[in-house]
Tab-separated table of C-alpha atoms and ligand atoms in Angstrom:
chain	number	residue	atom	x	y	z
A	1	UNK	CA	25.112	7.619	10.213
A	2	UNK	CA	26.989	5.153	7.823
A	3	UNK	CA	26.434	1.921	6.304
A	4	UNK	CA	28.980	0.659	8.906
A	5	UNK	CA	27.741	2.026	11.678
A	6	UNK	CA	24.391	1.177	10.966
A	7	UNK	CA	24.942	-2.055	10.378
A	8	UNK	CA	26.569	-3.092	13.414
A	9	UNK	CA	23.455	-1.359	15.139
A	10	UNK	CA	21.381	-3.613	14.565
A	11	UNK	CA	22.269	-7.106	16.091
A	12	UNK	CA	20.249	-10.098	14.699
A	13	UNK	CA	18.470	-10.687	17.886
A	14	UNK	CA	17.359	-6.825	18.685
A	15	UNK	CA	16.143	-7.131	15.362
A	16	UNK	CA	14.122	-10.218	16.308
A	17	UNK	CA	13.360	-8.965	19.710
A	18	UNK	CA	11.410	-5.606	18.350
A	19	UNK	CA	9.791	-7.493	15.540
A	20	UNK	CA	7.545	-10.020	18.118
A	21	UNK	CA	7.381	-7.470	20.636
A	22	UNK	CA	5.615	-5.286	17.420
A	23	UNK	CA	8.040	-2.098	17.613
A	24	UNK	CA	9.645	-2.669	14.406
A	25	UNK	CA	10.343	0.782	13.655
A	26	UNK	CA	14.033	-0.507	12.265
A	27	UNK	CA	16.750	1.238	9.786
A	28	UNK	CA	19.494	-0.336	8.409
A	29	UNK	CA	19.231	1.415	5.046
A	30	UNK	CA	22.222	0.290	2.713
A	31	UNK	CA	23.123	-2.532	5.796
A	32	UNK	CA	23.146	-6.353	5.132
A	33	UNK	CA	20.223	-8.299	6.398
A	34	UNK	CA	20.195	-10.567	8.803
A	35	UNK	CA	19.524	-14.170	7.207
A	36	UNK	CA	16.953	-14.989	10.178
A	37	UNK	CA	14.522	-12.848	8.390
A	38	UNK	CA	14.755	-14.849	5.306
A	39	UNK	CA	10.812	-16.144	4.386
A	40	UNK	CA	10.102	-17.875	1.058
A	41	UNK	CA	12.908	-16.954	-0.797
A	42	UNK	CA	11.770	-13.403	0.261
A	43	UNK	CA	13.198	-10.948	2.733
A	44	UNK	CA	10.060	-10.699	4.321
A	45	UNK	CA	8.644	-10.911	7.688
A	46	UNK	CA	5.772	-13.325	7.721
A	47	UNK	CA	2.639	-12.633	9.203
A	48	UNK	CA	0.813	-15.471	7.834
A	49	UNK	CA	1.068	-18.147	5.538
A	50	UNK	CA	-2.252	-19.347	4.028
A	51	UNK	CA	-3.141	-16.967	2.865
A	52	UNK	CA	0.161	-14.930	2.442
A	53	UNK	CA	0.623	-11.924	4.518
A	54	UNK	CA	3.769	-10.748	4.997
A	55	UNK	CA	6.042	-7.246	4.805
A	56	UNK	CA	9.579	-6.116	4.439
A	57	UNK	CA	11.606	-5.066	7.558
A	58	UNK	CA	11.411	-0.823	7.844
A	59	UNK	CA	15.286	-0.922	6.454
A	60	UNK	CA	14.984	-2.718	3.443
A	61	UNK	CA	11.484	-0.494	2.455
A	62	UNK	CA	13.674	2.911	2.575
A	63	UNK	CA	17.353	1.307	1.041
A	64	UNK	CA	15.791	2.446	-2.841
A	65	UNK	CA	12.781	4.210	-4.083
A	66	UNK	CA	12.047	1.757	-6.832
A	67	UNK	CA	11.017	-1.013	-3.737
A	68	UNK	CA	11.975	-4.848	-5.050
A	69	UNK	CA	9.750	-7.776	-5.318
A	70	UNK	CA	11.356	-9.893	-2.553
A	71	UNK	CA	10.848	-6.555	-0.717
A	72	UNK	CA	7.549	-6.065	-1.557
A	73	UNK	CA	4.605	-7.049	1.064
A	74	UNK	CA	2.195	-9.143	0.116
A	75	UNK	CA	-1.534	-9.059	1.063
A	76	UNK	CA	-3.565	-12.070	0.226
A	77	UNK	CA	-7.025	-12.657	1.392
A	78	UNK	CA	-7.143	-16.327	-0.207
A	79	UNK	CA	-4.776	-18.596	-0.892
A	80	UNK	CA	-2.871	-17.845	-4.288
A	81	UNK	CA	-4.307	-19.290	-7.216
A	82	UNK	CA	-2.259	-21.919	-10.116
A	83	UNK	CA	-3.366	-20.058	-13.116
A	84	UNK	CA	-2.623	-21.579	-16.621
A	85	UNK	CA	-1.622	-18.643	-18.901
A	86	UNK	CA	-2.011	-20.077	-22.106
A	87	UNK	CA	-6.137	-20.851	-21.927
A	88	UNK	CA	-6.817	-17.567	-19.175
A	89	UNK	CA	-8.794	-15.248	-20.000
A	90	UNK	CA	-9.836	-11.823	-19.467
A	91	UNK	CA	-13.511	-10.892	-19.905
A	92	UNK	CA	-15.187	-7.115	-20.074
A	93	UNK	CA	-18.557	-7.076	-19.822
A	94	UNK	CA	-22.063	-5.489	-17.839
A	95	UNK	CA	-22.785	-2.134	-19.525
A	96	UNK	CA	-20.605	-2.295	-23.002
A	97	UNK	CA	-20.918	-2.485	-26.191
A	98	UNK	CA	-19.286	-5.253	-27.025
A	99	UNK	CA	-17.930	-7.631	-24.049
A	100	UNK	CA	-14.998	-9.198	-24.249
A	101	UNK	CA	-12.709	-11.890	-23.775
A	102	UNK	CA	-8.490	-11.125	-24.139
A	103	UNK	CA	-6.120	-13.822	-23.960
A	104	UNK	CA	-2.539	-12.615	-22.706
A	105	UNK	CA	-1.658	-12.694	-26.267
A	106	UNK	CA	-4.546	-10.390	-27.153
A	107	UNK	CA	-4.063	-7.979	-23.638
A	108	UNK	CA	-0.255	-7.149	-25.210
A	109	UNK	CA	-1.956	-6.051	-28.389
A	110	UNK	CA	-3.576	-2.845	-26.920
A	111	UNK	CA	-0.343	-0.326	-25.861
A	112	UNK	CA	1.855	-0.989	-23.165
A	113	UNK	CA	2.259	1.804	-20.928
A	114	UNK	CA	5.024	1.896	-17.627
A	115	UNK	CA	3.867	4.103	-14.421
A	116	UNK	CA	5.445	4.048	-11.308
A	117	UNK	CA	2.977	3.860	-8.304
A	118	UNK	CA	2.995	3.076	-4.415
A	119	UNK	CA	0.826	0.593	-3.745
A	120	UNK	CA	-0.274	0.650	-0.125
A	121	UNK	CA	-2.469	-1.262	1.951
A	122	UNK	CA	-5.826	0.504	3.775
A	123	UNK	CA	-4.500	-1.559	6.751
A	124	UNK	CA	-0.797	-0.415	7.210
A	125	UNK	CA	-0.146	1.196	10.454
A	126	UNK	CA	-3.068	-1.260	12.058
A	127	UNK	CA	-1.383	-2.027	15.256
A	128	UNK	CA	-0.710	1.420	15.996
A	129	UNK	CA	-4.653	1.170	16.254
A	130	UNK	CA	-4.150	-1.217	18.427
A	131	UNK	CA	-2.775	0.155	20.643
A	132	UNK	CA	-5.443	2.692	20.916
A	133	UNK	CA	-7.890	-0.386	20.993
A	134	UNK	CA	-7.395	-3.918	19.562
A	135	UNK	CA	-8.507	-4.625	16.097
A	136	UNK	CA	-8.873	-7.934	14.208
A	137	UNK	CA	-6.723	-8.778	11.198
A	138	UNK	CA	-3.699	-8.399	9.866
A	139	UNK	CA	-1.434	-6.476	12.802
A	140	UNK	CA	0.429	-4.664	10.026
A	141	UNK	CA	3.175	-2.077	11.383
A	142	UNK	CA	4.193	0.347	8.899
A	143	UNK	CA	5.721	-1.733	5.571
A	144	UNK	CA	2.965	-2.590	4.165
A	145	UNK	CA	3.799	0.230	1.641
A	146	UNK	CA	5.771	-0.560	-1.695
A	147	UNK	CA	6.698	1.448	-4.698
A	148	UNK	CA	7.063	-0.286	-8.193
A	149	UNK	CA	6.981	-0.017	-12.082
A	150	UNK	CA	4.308	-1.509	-13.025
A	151	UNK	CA	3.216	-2.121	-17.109
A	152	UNK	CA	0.498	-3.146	-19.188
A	153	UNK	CA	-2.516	-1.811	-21.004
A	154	UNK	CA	-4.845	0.853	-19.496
A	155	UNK	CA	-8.169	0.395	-18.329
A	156	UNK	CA	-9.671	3.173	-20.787
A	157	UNK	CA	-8.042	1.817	-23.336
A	158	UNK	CA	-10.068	-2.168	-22.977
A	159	UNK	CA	-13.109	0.295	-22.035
A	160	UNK	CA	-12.777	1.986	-25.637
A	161	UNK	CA	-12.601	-0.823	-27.630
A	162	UNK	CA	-15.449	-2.420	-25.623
A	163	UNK	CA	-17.605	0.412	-25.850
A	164	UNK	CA	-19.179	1.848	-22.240
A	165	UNK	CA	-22.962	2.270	-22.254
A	166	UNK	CA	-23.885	5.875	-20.809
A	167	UNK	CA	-25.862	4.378	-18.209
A	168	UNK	CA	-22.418	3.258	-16.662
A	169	UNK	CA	-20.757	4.726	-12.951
A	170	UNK	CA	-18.828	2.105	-11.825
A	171	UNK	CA	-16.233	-0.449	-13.232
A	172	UNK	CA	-16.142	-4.107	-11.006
A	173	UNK	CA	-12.678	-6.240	-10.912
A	174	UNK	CA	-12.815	-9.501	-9.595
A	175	UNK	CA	-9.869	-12.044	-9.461
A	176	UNK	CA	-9.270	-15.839	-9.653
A	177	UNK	CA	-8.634	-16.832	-5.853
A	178	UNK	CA	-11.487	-18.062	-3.541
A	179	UNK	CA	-11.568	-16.177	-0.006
A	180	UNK	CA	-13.386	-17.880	2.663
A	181	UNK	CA	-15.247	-15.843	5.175
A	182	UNK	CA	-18.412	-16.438	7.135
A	183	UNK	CA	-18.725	-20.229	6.022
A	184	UNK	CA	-19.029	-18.564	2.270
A	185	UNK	CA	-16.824	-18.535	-0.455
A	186	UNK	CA	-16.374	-16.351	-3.066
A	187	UNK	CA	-13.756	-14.306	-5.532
A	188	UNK	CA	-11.978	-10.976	-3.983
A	189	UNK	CA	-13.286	-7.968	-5.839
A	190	UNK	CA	-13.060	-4.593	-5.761
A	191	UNK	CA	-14.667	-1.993	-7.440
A	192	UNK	CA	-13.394	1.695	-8.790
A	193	UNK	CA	-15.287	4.737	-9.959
A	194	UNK	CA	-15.981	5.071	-13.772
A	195	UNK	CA	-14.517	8.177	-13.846
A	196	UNK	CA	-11.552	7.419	-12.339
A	197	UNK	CA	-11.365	3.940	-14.990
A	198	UNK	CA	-11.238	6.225	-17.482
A	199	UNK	CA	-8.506	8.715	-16.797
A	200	UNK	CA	-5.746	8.366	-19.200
A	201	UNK	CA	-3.607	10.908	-18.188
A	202	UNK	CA	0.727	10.869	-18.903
A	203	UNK	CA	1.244	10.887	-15.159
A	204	UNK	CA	-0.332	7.809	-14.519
A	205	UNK	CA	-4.149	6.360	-15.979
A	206	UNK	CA	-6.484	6.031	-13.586
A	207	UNK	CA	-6.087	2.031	-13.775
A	208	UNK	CA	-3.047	0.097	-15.200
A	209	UNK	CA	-3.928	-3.238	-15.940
A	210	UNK	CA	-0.208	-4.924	-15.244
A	211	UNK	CA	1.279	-7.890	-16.164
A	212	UNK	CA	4.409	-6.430	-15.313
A	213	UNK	CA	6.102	-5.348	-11.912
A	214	UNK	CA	9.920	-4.128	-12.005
A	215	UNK	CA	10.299	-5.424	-15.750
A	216	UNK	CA	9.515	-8.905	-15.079
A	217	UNK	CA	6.302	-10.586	-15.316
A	218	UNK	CA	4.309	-10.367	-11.925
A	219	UNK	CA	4.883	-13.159	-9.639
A	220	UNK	CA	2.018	-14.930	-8.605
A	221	UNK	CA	1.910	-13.536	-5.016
A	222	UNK	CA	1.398	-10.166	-6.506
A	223	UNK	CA	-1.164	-11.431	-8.958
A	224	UNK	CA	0.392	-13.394	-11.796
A	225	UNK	CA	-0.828	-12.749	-14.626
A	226	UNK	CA	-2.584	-9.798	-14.404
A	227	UNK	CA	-3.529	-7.445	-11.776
A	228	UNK	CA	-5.132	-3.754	-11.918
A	229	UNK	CA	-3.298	-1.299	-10.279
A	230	UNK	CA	-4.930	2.183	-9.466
A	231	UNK	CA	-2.810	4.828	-8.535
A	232	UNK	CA	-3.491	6.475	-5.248
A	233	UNK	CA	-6.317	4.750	-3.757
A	234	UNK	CA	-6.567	1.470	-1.079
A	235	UNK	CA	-3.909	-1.648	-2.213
A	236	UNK	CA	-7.405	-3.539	-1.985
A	237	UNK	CA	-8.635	-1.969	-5.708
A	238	UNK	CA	-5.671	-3.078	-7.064
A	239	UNK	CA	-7.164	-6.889	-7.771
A	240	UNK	CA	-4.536	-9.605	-8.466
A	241	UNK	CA	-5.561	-12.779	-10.317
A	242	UNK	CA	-7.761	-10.676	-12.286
A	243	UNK	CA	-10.062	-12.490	-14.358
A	244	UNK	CA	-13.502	-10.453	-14.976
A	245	UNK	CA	-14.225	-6.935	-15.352
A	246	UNK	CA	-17.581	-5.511	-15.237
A	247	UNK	CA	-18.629	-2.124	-16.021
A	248	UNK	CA	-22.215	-1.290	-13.702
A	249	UNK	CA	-24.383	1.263	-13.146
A	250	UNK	CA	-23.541	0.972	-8.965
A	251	UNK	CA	-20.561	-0.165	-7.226
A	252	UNK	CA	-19.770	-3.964	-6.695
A	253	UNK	CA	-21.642	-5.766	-4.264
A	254	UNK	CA	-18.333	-8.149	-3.921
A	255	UNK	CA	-17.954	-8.500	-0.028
A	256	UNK	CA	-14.348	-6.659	-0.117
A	257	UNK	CA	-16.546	-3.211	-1.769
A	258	UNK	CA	-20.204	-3.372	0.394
A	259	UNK	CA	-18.862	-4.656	3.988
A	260	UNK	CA	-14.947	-4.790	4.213
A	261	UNK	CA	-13.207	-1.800	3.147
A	262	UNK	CA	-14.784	0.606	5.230
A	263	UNK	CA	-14.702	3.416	7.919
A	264	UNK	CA	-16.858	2.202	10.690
A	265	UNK	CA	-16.832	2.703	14.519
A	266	UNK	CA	-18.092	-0.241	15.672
A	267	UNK	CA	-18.781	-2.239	12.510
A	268	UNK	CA	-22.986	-2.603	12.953
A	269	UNK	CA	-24.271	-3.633	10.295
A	270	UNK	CA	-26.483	-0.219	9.934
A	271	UNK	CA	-22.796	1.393	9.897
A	272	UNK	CA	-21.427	-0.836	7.148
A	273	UNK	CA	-24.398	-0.288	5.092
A	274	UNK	CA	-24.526	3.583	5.310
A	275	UNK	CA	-20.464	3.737	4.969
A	276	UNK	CA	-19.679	4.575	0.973
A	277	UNK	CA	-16.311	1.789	0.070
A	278	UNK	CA	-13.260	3.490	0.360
A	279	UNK	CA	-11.200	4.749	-2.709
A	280	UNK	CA	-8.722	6.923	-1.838
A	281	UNK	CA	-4.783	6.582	1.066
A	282	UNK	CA	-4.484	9.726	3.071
A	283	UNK	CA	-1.407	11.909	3.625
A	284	UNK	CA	1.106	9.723	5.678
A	285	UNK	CA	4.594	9.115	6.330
A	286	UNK	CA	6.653	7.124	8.672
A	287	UNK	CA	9.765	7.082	10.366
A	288	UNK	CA	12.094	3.893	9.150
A	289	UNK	CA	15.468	4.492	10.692
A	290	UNK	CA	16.187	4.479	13.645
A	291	UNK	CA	14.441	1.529	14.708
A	292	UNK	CA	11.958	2.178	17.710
A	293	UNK	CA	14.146	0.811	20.856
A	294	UNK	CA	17.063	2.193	19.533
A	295	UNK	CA	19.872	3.322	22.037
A	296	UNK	CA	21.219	6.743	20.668
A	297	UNK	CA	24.283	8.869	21.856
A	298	UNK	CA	23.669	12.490	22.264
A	299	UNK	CA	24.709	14.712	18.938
A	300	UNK	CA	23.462	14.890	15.545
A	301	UNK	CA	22.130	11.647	13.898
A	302	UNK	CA	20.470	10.865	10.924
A	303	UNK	CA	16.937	9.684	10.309
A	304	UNK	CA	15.202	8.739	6.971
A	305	UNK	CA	12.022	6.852	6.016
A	306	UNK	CA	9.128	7.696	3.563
A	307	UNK	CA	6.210	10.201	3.221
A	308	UNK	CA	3.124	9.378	1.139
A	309	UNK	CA	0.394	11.909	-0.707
A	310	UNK	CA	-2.945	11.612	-0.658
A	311	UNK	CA	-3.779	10.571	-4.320
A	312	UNK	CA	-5.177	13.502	-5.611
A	313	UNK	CA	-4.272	14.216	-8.805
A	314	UNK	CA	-1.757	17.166	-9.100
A	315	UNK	CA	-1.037	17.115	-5.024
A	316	UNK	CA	2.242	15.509	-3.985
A	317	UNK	CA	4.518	15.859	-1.000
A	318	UNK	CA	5.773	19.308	-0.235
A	319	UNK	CA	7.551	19.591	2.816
A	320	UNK	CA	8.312	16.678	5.686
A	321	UNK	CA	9.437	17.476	9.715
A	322	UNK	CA	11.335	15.781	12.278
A	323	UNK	CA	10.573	16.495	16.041
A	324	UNK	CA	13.429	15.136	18.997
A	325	UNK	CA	11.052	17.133	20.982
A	326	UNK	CA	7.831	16.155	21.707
A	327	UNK	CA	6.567	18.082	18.923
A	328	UNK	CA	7.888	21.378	20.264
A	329	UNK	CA	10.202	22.351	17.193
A	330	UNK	CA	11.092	20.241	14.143
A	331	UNK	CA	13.452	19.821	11.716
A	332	UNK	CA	12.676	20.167	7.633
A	333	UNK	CA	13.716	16.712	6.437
A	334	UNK	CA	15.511	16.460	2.773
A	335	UNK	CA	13.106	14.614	0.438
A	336	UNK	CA	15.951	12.528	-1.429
A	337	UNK	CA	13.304	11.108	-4.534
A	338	UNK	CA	11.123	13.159	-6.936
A	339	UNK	CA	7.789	14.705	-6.203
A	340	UNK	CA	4.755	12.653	-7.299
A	341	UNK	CA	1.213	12.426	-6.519
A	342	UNK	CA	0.999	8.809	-7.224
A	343	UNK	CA	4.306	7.321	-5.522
A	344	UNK	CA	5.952	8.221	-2.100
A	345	UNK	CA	8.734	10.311	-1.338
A	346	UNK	CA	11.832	8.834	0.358
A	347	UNK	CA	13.904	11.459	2.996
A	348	UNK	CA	16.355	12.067	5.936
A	349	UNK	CA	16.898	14.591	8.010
A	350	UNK	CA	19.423	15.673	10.938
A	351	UNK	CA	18.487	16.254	13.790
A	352	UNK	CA	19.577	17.004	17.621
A	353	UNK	CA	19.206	14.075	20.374
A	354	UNK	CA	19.726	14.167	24.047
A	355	UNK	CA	19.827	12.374	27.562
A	356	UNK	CA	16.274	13.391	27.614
A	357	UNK	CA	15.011	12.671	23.598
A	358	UNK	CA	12.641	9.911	24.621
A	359	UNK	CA	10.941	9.616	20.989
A	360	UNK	CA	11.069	10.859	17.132
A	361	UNK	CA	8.424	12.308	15.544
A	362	UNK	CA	7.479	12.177	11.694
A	363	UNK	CA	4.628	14.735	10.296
A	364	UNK	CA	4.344	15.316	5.903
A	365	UNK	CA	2.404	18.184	4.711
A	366	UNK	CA	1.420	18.302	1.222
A	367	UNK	CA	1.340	20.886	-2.009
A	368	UNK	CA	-1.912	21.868	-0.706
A	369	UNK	CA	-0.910	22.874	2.340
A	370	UNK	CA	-2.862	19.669	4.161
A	371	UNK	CA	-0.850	18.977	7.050
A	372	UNK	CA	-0.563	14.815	8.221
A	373	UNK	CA	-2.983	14.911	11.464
A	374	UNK	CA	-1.714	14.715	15.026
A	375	UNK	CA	-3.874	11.903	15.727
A	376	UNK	CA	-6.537	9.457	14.527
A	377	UNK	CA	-9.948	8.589	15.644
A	378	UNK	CA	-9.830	4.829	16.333
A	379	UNK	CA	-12.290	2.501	13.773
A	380	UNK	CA	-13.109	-0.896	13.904
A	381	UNK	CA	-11.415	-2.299	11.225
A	382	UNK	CA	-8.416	-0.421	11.541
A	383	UNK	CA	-7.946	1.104	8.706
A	384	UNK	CA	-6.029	4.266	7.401
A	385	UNK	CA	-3.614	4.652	10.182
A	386	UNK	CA	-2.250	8.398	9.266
A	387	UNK	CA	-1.260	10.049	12.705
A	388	UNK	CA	1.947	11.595	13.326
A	389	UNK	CA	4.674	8.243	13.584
A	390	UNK	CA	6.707	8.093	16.926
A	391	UNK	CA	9.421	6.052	17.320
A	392	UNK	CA	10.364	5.683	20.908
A	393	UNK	CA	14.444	6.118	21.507
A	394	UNK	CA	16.677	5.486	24.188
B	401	MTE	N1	-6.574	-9.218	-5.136
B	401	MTE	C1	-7.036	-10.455	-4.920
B	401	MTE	N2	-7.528	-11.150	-5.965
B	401	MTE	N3	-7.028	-11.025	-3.692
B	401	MTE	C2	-6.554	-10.342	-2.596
B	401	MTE	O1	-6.558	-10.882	-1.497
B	401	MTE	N4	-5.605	-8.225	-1.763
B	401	MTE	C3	-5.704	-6.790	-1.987
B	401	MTE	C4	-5.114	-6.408	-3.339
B	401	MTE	N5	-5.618	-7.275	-4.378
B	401	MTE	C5	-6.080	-9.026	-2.784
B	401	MTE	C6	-6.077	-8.508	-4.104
B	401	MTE	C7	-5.059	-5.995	-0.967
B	401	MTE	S1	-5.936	-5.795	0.450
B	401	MTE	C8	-3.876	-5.369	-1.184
B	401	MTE	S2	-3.246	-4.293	-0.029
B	401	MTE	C9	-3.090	-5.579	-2.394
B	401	MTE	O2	-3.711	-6.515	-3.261
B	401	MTE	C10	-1.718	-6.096	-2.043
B	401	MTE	O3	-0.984	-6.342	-3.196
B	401	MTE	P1	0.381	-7.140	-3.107
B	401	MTE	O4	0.129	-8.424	-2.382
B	401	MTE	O5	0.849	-7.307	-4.490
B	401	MTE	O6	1.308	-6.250	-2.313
């Protein structure tokens, strides 16, 4: 399928149309957006305001692997904070040597390093759990996924200099806006392994602390001036605003670590407490052209969209399929950007549609030979969303 072609597919108001009826499974990749979709200065679709929720239309996520700002989703649990760069700053402290407290000017002292990394929320896919069973929050369909190049000083490095006690496990973030939940508020933490704070490895550390996204400082949606970003686990340990890092014997007890971020069934209270936080996205991909709805002829056509790895180190994408068929056969897709295990993998594939094609299927399997699952057991905050994706066709 062309740009041309492509383009004149989608109409402004089927775009529109599948977006509130939630079966934005769209395509458009290297078509012009409609203007409609146009949200604070952004391209993206809004899900809320205050606070900020909002992701990019499936089209615009697969048109580069490097994904832009103003295509970037955003995922705020506060509203987002006015910080004054010139008197923040950053403190380490807990189980170290010698705490700390970095201005900016200070933070750029310690060297920069650049690592590309998908950031992805626990919560994309969420109202495909839906439709299992409603959940609460965010009904996120499948862009809240971004890629970016993100700089700044590592973790281990701030943890050398400060000097971690060996009674240390855990290392706390915790950022500058105030979340309100249950008539409390409080800062948005999260929390990361030690060993995982401490990996400095080429490929990517195990925690960037950024002040830079694309080459350009981070805007404050995405956590102006500083945010941590850790490769291949939840979006919600990559803290914007971040203001305070402590290093603990245990993980944080920040609301977002001990209750929120969780696998539960229900969500009792006996569940949340024996449920460890979650760290780590599974295996995933997702189908971003054509959108779901879409009337297609019968012949060959082109689909493309993107296929995430799990996040552990040295495993990256190996192989993605295409099914016209219910699953019956499938066709290997062409990955079209490099193998990582920290970033996803953009592809297309051709495949065979008919009278009778009622849907396209999406599956990833990865250099271990871990195949994405069929299906998903539902959970009550609906998180991790990592079943096969169907897009249903015409
Ligand atoms: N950090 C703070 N301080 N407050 C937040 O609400 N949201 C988290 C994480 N860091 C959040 C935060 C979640 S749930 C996600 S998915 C990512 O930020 C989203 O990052 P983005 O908005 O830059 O895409």
């Amino acid at each position: 399928m062309n740009q041309a072609s492509i383009a004149s597919l989608i109409s402004r108001r089927t775009l529109l149309k599948n977006w509130s009826a939630g079966a934005i499974g769209l395509m458009l990749i290297g078509g012009k957006l409609p203007s409609i979709l146009a949200a604070d200065e952004s391209r993206l679709l809004v899900h809320s305001k205050a606070p900020m929720n909002a992701e990019p239309p499936l089209p615009d996520l697969v048109r580069s692997w490097i994904t832009p700002v103003e295509s970037f989703f955003i995922r705020s649990h506060g509203n987002t904070p006015e910080i004054n760069a010139d008197s923040f700053r950053l403190t380490v402290e807990g189980l170290v040597e010698t705490p700390q407290a970095l201005s900016l000017a200070e933070l750029g002292r310690f060297e920069q390093h650049a690592v590309t990394a998908t950031l992805t929320c626990a919560g994309n896919r969420r109202s495909e759990h839906s439709r299992l069973k409603p959940v609460k929050g965010v009904q996120w369909r499948e862009g809240a996924i971004g890629n970016a190049k993100w700089r700044g000083a590592r973790l281990s490095d701030l943890l050398k200099k400060a000097g971690v006690r060996e009674s240390a496990k855990h290392v706390w973030f915790e950022g500058l806006d105030s979340v309100e939940d249950g008539g409390k508020t409080f800062a948005f933490g999260g929390s990361i392994p030690l060993e995982k704070a401490l990996l400095d490895r080429d490929v990517a550390p195990g925690a960037l602390l950024a002040t830079m996204m694309n080459d350009k400082p981070l805007t404050a949606d995405h956590g102006f001036p500083v945010r941590t970003v850790v490769p291949g686990y939840i979006g919600a340990r990559s803290v914007k605003w971040l203001s305070k890092i402590v290093v603990s014997d245990r993980p944080s007890p920040n609301h977002f670590v001990a209750d929120v971020y969780k696998l539960v069934d229900e969500g009792t209270l006996l569940e949340v407490a024996e449920n460890a936080p979650i760290y780590r996205m599974p295996l995933n991909s997702a189908i971003c052209s054509p959108m779901a709805g879409a009337a297609l002829k019968p012949g060959r056509i082109e689909v493309a969209g993107y296929a995430l790895p799990s996040g552990v180190p040295g495993v990256s994408i190996r192989k993605v399929e295409v099914s016209a068929d219910q699953g019956r056969s499938w066709a290997e897709a062409k990955l079209t950007s490099m193998a990582s295990e920290f970033c996803w993998q953009l592809w297309t594939a051709e495949i065979a549609v008919n009278s009778t094609t009622k849907e396209l299927i999406v599956r990833a399997i990865d250099s271990r030979g871990d195949v994405q699952p069929e299906t998903v057991r539902w959970n009550a905050k609906g998180y991790l969303f990592n079943a096969w994706h169907h897009v249903p066709v015409n």
